[in-house]
Steps between C-alpha positions, in 0.01 A plus 500: 500500500279209581134445424385617842331839511660730754354799678672730250310324223159572646316756295281569800526273799288501813659719764659821381877493507754781485451485123127557531231294331443380146232373265426155640722267301838332520747484214780276380765498231441263208805272496491468120444860389618699802176702494322587823152345514193526717509185712218473754195722547424567867142509635346842552763707321475730201617226261218266600233767527577662164551177304753689287811335644525125451757231569751455218493855367841656430576813702640722225513828692406675824418872481669512160824334611579182304552198724721285278833451676411652836538311828215361709575765763474779241174362362354461849595859581329625182177312569478567872398839636276686737150362543248676273757618245489393136749310289485431127601151388582419140395137454532255211306176452818349350837615368457718193132570570362852529561669834180582689522764772311434823472774761476343843439632848737370765322336791535238772389146426419192701776240522 
């Protein structure tokens, strides 16, 4: 897996796909730790509007399911869903830090 962020890694891209919409961020795997991290915050999405999801945070869990060891496709499928539905992210500022749960509302974002 290269450094490029693919469509499956978008936690809420512009146009809705078959997977639905997300929370307005992209994610990537940290090459050193293997943890999934928030990569880029997209304009107009839940992540930007709430201020609770920031670049560099570790994605610990999605709706209670731990994300360590899952594929990018699995993580994308957990984050994406029908517009207007909620998803609960467990986020960490760094490895070993307390997990903070953020309840987000899936929505479309601008590219």
